[in-house]
PDB file of C-alpha atoms in Angstrom:
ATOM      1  CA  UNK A   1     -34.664  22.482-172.024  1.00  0.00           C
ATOM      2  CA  UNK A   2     -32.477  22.491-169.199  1.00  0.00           C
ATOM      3  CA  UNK A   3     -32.583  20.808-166.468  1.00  0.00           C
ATOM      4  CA  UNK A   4     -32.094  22.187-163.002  1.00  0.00           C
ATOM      5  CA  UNK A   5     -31.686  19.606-159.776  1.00  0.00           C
ATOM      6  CA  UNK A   6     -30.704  21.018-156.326  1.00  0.00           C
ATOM      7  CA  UNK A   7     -29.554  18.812-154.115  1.00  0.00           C
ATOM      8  CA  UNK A   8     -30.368  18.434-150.810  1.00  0.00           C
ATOM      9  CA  UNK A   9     -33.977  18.133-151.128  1.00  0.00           C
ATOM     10  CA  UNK A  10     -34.088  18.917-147.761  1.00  0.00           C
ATOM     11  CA  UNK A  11     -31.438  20.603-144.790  1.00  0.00           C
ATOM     12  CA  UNK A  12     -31.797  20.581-141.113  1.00  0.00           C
ATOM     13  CA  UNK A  13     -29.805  22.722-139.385  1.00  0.00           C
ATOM     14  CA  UNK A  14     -29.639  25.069-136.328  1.00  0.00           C
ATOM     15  CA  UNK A  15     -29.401  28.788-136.053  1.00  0.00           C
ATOM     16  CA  UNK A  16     -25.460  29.628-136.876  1.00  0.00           C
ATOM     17  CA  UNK A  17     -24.761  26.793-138.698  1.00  0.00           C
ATOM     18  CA  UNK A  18     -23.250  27.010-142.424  1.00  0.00           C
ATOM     19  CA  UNK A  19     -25.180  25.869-145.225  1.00  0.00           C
ATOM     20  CA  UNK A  20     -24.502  24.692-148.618  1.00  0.00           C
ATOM     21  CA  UNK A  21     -27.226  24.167-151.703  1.00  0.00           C
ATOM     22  CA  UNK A  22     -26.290  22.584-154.427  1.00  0.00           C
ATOM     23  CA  UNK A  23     -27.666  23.449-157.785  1.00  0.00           C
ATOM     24  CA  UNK A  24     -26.497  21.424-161.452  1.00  0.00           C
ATOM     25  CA  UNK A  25     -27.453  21.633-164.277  1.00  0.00           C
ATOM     26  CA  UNK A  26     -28.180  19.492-167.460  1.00  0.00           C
ATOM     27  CA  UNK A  27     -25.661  21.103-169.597  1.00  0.00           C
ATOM     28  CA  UNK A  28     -23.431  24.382-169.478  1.00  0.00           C
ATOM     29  CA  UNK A  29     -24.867  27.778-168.018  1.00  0.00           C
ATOM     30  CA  UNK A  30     -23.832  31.405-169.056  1.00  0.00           C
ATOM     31  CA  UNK A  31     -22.954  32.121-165.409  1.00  0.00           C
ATOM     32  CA  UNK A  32     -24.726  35.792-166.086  1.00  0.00           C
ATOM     33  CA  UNK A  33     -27.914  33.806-165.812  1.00  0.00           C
ATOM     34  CA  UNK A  34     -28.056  31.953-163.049  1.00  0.00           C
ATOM     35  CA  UNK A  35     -29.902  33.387-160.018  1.00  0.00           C
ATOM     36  CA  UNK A  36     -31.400  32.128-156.951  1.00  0.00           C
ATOM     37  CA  UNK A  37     -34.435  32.797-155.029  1.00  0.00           C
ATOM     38  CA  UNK A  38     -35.662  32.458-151.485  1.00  0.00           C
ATOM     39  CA  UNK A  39     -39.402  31.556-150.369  1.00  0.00           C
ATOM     40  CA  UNK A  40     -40.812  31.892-146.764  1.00  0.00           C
ATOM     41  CA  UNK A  41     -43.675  30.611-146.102  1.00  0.00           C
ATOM     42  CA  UNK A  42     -46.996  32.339-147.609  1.00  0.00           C
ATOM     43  CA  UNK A  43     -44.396  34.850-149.196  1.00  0.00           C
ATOM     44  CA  UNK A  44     -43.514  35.712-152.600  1.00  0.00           C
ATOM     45  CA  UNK A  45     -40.171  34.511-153.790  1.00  0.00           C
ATOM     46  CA  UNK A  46     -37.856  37.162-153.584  1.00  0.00           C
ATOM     47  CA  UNK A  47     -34.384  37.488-155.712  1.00  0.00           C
ATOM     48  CA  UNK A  48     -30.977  36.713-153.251  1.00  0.00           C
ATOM     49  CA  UNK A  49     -28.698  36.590-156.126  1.00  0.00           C
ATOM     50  CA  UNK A  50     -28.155  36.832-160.188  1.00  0.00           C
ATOM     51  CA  UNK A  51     -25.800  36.364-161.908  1.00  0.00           C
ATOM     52  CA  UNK A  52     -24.431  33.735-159.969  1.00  0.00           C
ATOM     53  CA  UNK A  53     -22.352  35.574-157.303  1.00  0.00           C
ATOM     54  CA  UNK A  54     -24.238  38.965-157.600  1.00  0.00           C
ATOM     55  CA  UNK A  55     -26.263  40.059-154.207  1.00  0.00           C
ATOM     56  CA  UNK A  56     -29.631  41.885-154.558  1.00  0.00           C
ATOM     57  CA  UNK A  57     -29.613  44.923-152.857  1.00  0.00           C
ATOM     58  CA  UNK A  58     -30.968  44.712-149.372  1.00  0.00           C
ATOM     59  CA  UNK A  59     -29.307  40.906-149.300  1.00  0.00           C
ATOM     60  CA  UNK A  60     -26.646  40.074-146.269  1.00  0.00           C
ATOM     61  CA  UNK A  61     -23.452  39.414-146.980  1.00  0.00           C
ATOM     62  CA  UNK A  62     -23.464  35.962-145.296  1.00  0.00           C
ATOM     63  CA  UNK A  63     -25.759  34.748-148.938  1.00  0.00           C
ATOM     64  CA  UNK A  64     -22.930  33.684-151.309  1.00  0.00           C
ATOM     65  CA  UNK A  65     -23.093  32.703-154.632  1.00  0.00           C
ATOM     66  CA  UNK A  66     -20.550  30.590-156.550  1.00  0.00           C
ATOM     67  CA  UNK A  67     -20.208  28.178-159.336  1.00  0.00           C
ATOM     68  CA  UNK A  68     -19.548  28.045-163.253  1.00  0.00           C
ATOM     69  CA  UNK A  69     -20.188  25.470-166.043  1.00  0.00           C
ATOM     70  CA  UNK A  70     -22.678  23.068-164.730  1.00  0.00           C
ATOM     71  CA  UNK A  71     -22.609  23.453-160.502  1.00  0.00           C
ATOM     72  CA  UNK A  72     -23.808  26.083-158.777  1.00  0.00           C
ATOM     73  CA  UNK A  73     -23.761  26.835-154.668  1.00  0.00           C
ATOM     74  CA  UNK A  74     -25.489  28.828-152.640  1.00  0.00           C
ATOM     75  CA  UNK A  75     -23.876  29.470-149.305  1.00  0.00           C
ATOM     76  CA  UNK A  76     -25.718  30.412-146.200  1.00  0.00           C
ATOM     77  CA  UNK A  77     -22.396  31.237-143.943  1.00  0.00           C
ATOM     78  CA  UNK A  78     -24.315  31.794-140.635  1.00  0.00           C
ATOM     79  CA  UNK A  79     -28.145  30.661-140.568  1.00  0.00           C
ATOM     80  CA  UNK A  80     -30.249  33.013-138.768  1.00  0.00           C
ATOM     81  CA  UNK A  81     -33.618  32.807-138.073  1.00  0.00           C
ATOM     82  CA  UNK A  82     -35.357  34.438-140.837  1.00  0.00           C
ATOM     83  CA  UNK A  83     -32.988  32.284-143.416  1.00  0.00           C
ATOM     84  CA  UNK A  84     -35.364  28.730-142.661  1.00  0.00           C
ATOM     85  CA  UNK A  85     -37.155  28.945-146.492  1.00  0.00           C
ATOM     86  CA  UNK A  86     -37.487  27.181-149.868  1.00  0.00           C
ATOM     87  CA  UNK A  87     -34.271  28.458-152.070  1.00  0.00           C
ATOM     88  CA  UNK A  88     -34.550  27.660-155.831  1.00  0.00           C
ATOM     89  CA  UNK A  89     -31.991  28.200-158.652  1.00  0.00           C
ATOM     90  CA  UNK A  90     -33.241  29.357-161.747  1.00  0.00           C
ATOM     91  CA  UNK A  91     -31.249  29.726-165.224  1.00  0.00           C
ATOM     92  CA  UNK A  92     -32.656  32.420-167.238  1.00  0.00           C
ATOM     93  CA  UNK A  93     -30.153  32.530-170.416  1.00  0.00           C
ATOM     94  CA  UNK A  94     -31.910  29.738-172.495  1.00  0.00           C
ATOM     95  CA  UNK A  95     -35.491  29.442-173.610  1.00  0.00           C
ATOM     96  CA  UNK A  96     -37.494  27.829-171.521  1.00  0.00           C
ATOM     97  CA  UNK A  97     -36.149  29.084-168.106  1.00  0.00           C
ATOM     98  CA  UNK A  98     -36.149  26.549-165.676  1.00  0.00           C
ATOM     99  CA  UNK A  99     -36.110  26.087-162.049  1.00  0.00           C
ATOM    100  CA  UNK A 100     -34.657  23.606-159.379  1.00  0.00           C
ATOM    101  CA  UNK A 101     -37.552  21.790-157.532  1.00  0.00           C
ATOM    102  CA  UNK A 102     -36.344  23.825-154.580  1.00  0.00           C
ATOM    103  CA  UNK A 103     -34.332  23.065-151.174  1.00  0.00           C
ATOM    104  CA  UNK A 104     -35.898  23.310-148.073  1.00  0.00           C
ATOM    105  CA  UNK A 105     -33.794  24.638-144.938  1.00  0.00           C
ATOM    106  CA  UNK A 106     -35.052  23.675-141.935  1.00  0.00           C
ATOM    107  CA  UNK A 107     -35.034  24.219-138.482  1.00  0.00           C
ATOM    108  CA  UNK A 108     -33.234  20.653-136.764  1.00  0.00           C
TER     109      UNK A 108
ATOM    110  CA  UNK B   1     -40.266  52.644-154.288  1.00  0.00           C
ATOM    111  CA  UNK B   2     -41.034  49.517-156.886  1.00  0.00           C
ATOM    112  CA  UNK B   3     -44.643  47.961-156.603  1.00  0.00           C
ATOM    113  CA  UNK B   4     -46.501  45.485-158.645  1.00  0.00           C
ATOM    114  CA  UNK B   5     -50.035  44.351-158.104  1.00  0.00           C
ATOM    115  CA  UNK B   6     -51.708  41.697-159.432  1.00  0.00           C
ATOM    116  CA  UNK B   7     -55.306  41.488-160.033  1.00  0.00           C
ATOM    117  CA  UNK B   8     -57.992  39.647-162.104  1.00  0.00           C
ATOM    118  CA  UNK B   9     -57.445  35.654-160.448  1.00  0.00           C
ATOM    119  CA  UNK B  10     -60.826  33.514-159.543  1.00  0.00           C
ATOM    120  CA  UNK B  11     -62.551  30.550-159.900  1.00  0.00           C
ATOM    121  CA  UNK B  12     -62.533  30.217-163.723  1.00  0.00           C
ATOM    122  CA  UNK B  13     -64.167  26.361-165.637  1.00  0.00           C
ATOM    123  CA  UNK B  14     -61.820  24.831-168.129  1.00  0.00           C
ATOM    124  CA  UNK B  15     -61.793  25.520-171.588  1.00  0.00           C
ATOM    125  CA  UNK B  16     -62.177  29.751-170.520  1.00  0.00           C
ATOM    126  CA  UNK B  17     -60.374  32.474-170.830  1.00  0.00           C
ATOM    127  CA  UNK B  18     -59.239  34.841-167.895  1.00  0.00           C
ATOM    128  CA  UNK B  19     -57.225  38.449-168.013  1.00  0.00           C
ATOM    129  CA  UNK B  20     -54.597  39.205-165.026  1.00  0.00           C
ATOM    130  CA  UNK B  21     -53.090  42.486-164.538  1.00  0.00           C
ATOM    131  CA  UNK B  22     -50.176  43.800-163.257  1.00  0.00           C
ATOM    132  CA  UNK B  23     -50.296  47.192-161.928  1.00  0.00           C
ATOM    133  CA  UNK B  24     -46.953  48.683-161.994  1.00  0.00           C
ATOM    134  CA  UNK B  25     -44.954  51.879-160.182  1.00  0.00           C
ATOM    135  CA  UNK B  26     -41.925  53.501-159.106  1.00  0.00           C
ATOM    136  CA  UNK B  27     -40.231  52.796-162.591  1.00  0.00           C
ATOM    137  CA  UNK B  28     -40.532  53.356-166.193  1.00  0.00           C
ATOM    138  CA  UNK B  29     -42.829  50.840-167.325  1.00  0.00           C
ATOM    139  CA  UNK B  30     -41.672  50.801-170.984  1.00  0.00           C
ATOM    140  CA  UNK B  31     -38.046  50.356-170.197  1.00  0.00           C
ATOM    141  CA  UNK B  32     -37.991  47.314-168.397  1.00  0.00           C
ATOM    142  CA  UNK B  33     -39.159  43.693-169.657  1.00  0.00           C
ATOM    143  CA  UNK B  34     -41.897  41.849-167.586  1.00  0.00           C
ATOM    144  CA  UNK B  35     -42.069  38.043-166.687  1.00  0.00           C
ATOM    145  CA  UNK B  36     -44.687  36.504-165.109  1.00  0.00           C
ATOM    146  CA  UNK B  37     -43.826  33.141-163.133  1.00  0.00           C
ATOM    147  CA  UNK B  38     -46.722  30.596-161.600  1.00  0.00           C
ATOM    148  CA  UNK B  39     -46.547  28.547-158.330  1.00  0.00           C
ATOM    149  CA  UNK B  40     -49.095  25.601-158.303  1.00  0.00           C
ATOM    150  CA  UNK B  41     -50.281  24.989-154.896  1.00  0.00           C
ATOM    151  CA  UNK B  42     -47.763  22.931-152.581  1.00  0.00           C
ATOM    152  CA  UNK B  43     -45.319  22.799-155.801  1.00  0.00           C
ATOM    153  CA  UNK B  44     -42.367  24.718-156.904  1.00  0.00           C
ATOM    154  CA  UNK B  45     -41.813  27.786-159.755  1.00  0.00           C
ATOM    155  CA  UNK B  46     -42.525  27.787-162.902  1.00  0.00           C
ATOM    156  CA  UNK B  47     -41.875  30.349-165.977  1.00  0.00           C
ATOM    157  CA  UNK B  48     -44.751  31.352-167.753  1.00  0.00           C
ATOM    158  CA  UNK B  49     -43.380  34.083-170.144  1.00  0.00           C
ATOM    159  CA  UNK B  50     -42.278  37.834-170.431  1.00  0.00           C
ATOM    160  CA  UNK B  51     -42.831  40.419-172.633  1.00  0.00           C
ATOM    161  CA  UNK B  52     -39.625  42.539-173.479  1.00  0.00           C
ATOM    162  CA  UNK B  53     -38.630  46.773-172.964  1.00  0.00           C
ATOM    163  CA  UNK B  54     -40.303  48.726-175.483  1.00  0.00           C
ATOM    164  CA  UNK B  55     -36.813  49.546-176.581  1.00  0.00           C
ATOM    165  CA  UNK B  56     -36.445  46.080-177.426  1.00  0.00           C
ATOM    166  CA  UNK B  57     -39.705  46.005-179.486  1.00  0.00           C
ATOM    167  CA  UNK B  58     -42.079  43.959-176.477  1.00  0.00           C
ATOM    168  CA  UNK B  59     -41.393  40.898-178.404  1.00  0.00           C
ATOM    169  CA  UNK B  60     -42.761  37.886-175.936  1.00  0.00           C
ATOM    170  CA  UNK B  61     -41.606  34.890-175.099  1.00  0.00           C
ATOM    171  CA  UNK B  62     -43.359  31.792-173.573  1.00  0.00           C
ATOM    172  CA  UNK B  63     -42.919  28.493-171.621  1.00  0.00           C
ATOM    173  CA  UNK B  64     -43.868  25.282-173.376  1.00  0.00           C
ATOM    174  CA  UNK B  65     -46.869  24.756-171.322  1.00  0.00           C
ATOM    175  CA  UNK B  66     -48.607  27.486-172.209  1.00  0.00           C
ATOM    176  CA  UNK B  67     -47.201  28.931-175.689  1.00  0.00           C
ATOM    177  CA  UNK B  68     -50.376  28.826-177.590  1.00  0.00           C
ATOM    178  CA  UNK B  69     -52.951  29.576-174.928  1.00  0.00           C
ATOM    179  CA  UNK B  70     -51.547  32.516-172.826  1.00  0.00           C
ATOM    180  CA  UNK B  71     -50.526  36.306-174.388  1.00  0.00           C
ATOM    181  CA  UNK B  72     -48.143  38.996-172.212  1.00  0.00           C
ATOM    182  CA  UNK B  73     -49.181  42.741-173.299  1.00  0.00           C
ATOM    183  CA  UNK B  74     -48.405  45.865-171.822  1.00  0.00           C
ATOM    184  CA  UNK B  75     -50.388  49.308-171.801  1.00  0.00           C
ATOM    185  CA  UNK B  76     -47.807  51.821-171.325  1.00  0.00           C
ATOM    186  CA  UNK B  77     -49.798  54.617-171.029  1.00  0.00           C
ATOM    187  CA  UNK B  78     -51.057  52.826-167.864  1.00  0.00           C
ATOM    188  CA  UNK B  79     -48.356  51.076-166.623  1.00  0.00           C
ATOM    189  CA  UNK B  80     -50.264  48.007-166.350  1.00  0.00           C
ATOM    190  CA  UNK B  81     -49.041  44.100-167.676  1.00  0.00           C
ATOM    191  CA  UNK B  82     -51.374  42.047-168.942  1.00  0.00           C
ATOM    192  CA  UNK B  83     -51.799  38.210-168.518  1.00  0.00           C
ATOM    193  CA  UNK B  84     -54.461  36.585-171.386  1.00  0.00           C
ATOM    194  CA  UNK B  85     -54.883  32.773-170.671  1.00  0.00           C
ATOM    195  CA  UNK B  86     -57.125  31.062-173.069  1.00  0.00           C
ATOM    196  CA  UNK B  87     -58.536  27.408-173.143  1.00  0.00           C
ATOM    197  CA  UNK B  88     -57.458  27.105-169.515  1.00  0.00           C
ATOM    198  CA  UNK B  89     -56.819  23.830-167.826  1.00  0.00           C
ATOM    199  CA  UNK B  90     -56.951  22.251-164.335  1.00  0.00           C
ATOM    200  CA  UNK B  91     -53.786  22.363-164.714  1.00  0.00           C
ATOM    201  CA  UNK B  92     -53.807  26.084-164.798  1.00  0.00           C
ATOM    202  CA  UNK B  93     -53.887  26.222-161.207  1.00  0.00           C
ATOM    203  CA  UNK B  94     -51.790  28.565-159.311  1.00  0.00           C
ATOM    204  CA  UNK B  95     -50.620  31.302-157.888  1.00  0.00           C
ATOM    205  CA  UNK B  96     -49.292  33.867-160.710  1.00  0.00           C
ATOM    206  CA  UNK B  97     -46.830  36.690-160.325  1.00  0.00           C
ATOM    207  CA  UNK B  98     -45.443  39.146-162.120  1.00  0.00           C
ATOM    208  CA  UNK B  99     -42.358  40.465-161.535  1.00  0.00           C
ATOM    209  CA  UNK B 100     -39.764  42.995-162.887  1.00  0.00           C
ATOM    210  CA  UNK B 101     -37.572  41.910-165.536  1.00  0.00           C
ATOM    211  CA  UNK B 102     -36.419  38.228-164.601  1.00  0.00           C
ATOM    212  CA  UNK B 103     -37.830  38.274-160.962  1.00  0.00           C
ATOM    213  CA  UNK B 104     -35.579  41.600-159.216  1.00  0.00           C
ATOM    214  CA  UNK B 105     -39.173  42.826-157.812  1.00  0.00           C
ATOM    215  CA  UNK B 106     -42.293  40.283-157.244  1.00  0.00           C
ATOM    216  CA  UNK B 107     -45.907  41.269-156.724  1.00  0.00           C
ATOM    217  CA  UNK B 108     -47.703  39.234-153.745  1.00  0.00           C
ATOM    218  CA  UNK B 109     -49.241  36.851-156.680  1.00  0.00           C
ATOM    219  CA  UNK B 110     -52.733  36.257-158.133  1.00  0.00           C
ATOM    220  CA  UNK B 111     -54.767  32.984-157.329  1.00  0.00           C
ATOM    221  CA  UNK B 112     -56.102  31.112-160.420  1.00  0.00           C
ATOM    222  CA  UNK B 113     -58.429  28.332-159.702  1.00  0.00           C
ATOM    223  CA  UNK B 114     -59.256  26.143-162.855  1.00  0.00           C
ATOM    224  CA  UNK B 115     -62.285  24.044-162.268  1.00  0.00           C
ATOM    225  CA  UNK B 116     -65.649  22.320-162.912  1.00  0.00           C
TER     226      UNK B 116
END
């Protein structure tokens, strides 16, 4: 199985600040199966990004998605209101897939 | 427009069995594959399994926790994905959703409430 671990657990930061989520793994990922997901509060999770650096439709620009081998980022360029959620990385190219235990961005 | 809705959660006592569905529109059923993820309260994601496109045969495939126990179907007559969880445990508890493919489209989630 692998392993997922994002890193921060948790990030304060203000409205229009950059943020950065970190996302490894326990061994090498096809980077055509790496996603990541956002969760407000009460909300489903909804998909940002697949395929590493590949937006959803509907999903701003300032969401980026980078990474191969083992790390992963997601990049929030500008935080705006709305972006203060849960974000998890999932890899879905090797039985089981797995999540991260999730990074929470917070209003500081 | 895509929409799935779940239906079929509750209060269920451990060791039985409960069915969710997942109603499904705006797309061919039978073309896509189906997973269905679980939340358990206050905790984060978790795969339960998915059932692939006809095309592809709707072979399944399931997490560790509950290969054994749970079956994905589809009726695609209906358009409707089934959940079958047998021998349920506390465990068990949490939200479930299906979604489209590996999670493009979510439903807003079934509550499943395993206890005595």
């Amino acid at each position: 199985e692998i392993v997922l671990t994002q890193s921060p657990g948790t990030l304060s930061l203000s409205p229009g600040e950059r943020a950065t989520l970190s996302c490894r793994a326990s061994q090498t990922i096809n980077t055509r199966f790496l996603g990541w997901f956002q969760q407000r509060p009460g909300q489903a999770p909804r998909l940002l990004i697949y395929g590493t650096s590949n937006r959803t439709t509907g999903i701003p620009d300032r969401f980026r998605g980078s990474g191969s081998g083992t790390d992963f980022t997601l990049t929030i360029t500008r935080l705006e209101p709305e972006d203060f959620a849960v974000y998890y990385c999932q890899q879905y190219g090797n039985s089981p897939w797995t999540f991260g235990q999730g990074t929470k961005v917070e209003v500081k | 427009e895509v929409q799935l809705v779940e239906s079929g959660g509750g209060l269920v006592q451990p060791g039985r069995s409960l069915r969710l569905s997942c109603r499904t529109s705006g797309f061919k059923f039978g073309d896509y594959a189906m997973t269905w993820y679980r939340q358990a309260p206050g905790k984060g994601l978790e795969w339960v399994g998915f059932i692939r496109a006809k095309t592809y045969g709707a072979t399944t495939e399931y997490g560790p926790s509950v290969s054994g126990r749970f079956a994905i179907s589809g009726d695609y007559s209906r358009g409707v994905a089934y959940l079958q969880m047998n021998n349920l445990q506390i465990d068990d508890t949490a939200m479930y959703y299906c979604t489209l493919v590996h999670g493009i489209y979510w439903g807003q989630g079934t509550l499943v409430t395993v206890s005595s």
